[in-house]
Amino acid sequence: DVKVTQSSRYLVKRTGEKVFLECVQDMDHENMFWYRQDPGLGLRLIYFSYDVKMKEKGDIPEGYSVSREKKERFSLILESASTNQTSMYLCASITGPGTDGYTFGSGTRLTVV
Amino acid sequence: TQLLEQSPQFLSIQEGENLTVYCNSSSVFSSLQWYRQEPGEGPVLLVTVVTGGEVKKLKRLTFQFGDARKDSSLHITAAQPGDTGLYLCAGDAKYGGATNKLIFGTGTLLAVQP
């Protein structure tokens, strides 16, 4: 089975800190995604990447950046954390277009205080 | 912006009851997926429907894709406590493109009481 691993399950950070969320997948998938999940709002796409060093903005990229230096790793960066970025962050990957579903990591619950 | 609306948002039922969850949009999707998410975990794919009018069954779960590929439903027969979780529909937003970019619905939180 494909595994998507997120480095932290829970994080608490202070306002203004630079935060790195790491995601690694082990099945050579081309496409990787970062979502945030908030009650009543569902999953909202922040950024995605379809190849190494390639990235595209999702629906809510403000306040975030990403890095994909290696195919298996996709990092989400909060340049200066704010309290409204407190959320569950989910990473996902998929091999390519088609009907296969996303494989998600277990999520990182980030609290910004 | 493409939106997927799910109803109901919350559902609390007794074991053995039947239920239906709806996923609606004004947009056409090339495929639609259903996921279940348990507390503290990421969503897990249940099924993908591709053809308008398609019906797929997964044990007690029946999934249907609307004829116009704008809506879908999930019907659970004789619900069990193990069915408890957040159910999410997701539509493929890039038709025929290079990637699968999914648009997720707002979710239906199901609680099945023993």
PDB file of C-alpha atoms in Angstrom, chain A residues 24-107:
ATOM      1  CA  VAL A  24       6.699  12.094   2.301  1.00  0.00           C
ATOM      2  CA  GLN A  25       5.181   9.453   0.005  1.00  0.00           C
ATOM      3  CA  ASP A  26       6.805   6.149  -0.856  1.00  0.00           C
ATOM      4  CA  MET A  27       5.240   5.163  -4.196  1.00  0.00           C
ATOM      5  CA  ASP A  28       6.832   7.470  -6.744  1.00  0.00           C
ATOM      6  CA  HIS A  29       3.655   9.521  -7.234  1.00  0.00           C
ATOM      7  CA  GLU A  30       3.930  12.539  -9.482  1.00  0.00           C
ATOM      8  CA  ASN A  31       1.202  14.630  -7.883  1.00  0.00           C
ATOM      9  CA  MET A  32       1.103  15.865  -4.332  1.00  0.00           C
ATOM     10  CA  PHE A  33      -1.335  18.181  -2.573  1.00  0.00           C
ATOM     11  CA  TRP A  34      -1.741  20.188   0.600  1.00  0.00           C
ATOM     12  CA  TYR A  35      -5.206  20.803   2.012  1.00  0.00           C
ATOM     13  CA  ARG A  36      -6.459  22.374   5.185  1.00  0.00           C
ATOM     14  CA  GLN A  37      -9.591  21.106   6.862  1.00  0.00           C
ATOM     15  CA  ASP A  38     -11.835  23.279   9.006  1.00  0.00           C
ATOM     16  CA  PRO A  39     -15.260  22.477  10.488  1.00  0.00           C
ATOM     17  CA  GLY A  40     -18.058  23.467   8.144  1.00  0.00           C
ATOM     18  CA  LEU A  41     -15.646  24.372   5.341  1.00  0.00           C
ATOM     19  CA  GLY A  42     -14.483  20.937   4.261  1.00  0.00           C
ATOM     20  CA  LEU A  43     -11.078  20.439   2.658  1.00  0.00           C
ATOM     21  CA  ARG A  44      -9.644  23.439   0.863  1.00  0.00           C
ATOM     22  CA  LEU A  45      -6.701  23.153  -1.505  1.00  0.00           C
ATOM     23  CA  ILE A  46      -3.682  25.276  -0.591  1.00  0.00           C
ATOM     24  CA  TYR A  47      -1.055  24.210  -3.140  1.00  0.00           C
ATOM     25  CA  PHE A  48      -0.296  21.248  -5.340  1.00  0.00           C
ATOM     26  CA  SER A  49       2.649  19.971  -7.312  1.00  0.00           C
ATOM     27  CA  TYR A  50       2.675  17.762 -10.404  1.00  0.00           C
ATOM     28  CA  ASP A  51       6.440  17.349 -10.661  1.00  0.00           C
ATOM     29  CA  VAL A  52       9.680  18.124  -8.881  1.00  0.00           C
ATOM     30  CA  LYS A  53      10.179  21.871  -8.529  1.00  0.00           C
ATOM     31  CA  MET A  54       6.737  22.493 -10.072  1.00  0.00           C
ATOM     32  CA  LYS A  55       3.950  23.992  -8.014  1.00  0.00           C
ATOM     33  CA  GLU A  56       0.562  25.533  -8.557  1.00  0.00           C
ATOM     34  CA  LYS A  57      -1.610  27.611  -6.283  1.00  0.00           C
ATOM     35  CA  GLY A  58      -4.811  26.122  -5.021  1.00  0.00           C
ATOM     36  CA  ASP A  59      -7.829  27.996  -3.747  1.00  0.00           C
ATOM     37  CA  ILE A  60      -6.298  29.499  -0.591  1.00  0.00           C
ATOM     38  CA  PRO A  61      -2.526  29.988  -1.075  1.00  0.00           C
ATOM     39  CA  GLU A  62      -2.208  33.269   0.825  1.00  0.00           C
ATOM     40  CA  GLY A  63       0.200  33.029   3.732  1.00  0.00           C
ATOM     41  CA  TYR A  64       1.659  29.732   2.522  1.00  0.00           C
ATOM     42  CA  SER A  65       4.449  28.551   0.268  1.00  0.00           C
ATOM     43  CA  VAL A  66       5.624  25.089  -0.770  1.00  0.00           C
ATOM     44  CA  SER A  67       8.783  23.283  -1.747  1.00  0.00           C
ATOM     45  CA  ARG A  68       9.265  20.137  -3.796  1.00  0.00           C
ATOM     46  CA  GLU A  69      12.968  19.450  -4.234  1.00  0.00           C
ATOM     47  CA  LYS A  70      12.554  15.669  -4.424  1.00  0.00           C
ATOM     48  CA  LYS A  71       9.707  13.663  -5.906  1.00  0.00           C
ATOM     49  CA  GLU A  72       8.808  11.966  -2.637  1.00  0.00           C
ATOM     50  CA  ARG A  73       8.756  15.062  -0.435  1.00  0.00           C
ATOM     51  CA  PHE A  74       6.372  18.012  -0.468  1.00  0.00           C
ATOM     52  CA  SER A  75       6.752  20.667   2.209  1.00  0.00           C
ATOM     53  CA  LEU A  76       4.257  23.320   3.263  1.00  0.00           C
ATOM     54  CA  ILE A  77       5.686  26.491   4.755  1.00  0.00           C
ATOM     55  CA  LEU A  78       3.870  29.068   6.827  1.00  0.00           C
ATOM     56  CA  GLU A  79       6.108  32.103   6.447  1.00  0.00           C
ATOM     57  CA  SER A  80       4.756  33.901   9.514  1.00  0.00           C
ATOM     58  CA  ALA A  81       2.186  31.866  11.372  1.00  0.00           C
ATOM     59  CA  SER A  82      -1.047  33.546  12.386  1.00  0.00           C
ATOM     60  CA  THR A  83      -3.893  32.354  14.602  1.00  0.00           C
ATOM     61  CA  ASN A  84      -6.213  32.001  11.601  1.00  0.00           C
ATOM     62  CA  GLN A  85      -3.894  29.296  10.293  1.00  0.00           C
ATOM     63  CA  THR A  86      -4.833  27.053  13.202  1.00  0.00           C
ATOM     64  CA  SER A  87      -6.237  24.034  11.399  1.00  0.00           C
ATOM     65  CA  MET A  88      -5.847  20.394  10.393  1.00  0.00           C
ATOM     66  CA  TYR A  89      -3.427  20.109   7.480  1.00  0.00           C
ATOM     67  CA  LEU A  90      -3.682  17.108   5.178  1.00  0.00           C
ATOM     68  CA  CYS A  91      -1.167  15.992   2.574  1.00  0.00           C
ATOM     69  CA  ALA A  92      -2.184  13.692  -0.287  1.00  0.00           C
ATOM     70  CA  SER A  93      -0.638  12.101  -3.349  1.00  0.00           C
ATOM     71  CA  ILE A  94      -1.792  10.395  -6.532  1.00  0.00           C
ATOM     72  CA  THR A  95       0.042   8.856  -9.422  1.00  0.00           C
ATOM     73  CA  GLY A  96      -1.639  10.803 -12.207  1.00  0.00           C
ATOM     74  CA  PRO A  97      -4.925  11.501 -14.001  1.00  0.00           C
ATOM     75  CA  GLY A  98      -7.481   8.753 -13.802  1.00  0.00           C
ATOM     76  CA  THR A  99      -9.910   7.344 -11.322  1.00  0.00           C
ATOM     77  CA  ASP A 100      -7.519   6.351  -8.567  1.00  0.00           C
ATOM     78  CA  GLY A 101      -8.248   8.130  -5.348  1.00  0.00           C
ATOM     79  CA  TYR A 102      -5.963  10.298  -3.353  1.00  0.00           C
ATOM     80  CA  THR A 103      -3.902   8.679  -0.622  1.00  0.00           C
ATOM     81  CA  PHE A 104      -3.901  10.937   2.402  1.00  0.00           C
ATOM     82  CA  GLY A 105      -1.570  11.243   5.335  1.00  0.00           C
ATOM     83  CA  SER A 106      -2.944  11.180   8.862  1.00  0.00           C
ATOM     84  CA  GLY A 107      -2.848  14.933   9.133  1.00  0.00           C
TER      85      GLY A 107
END
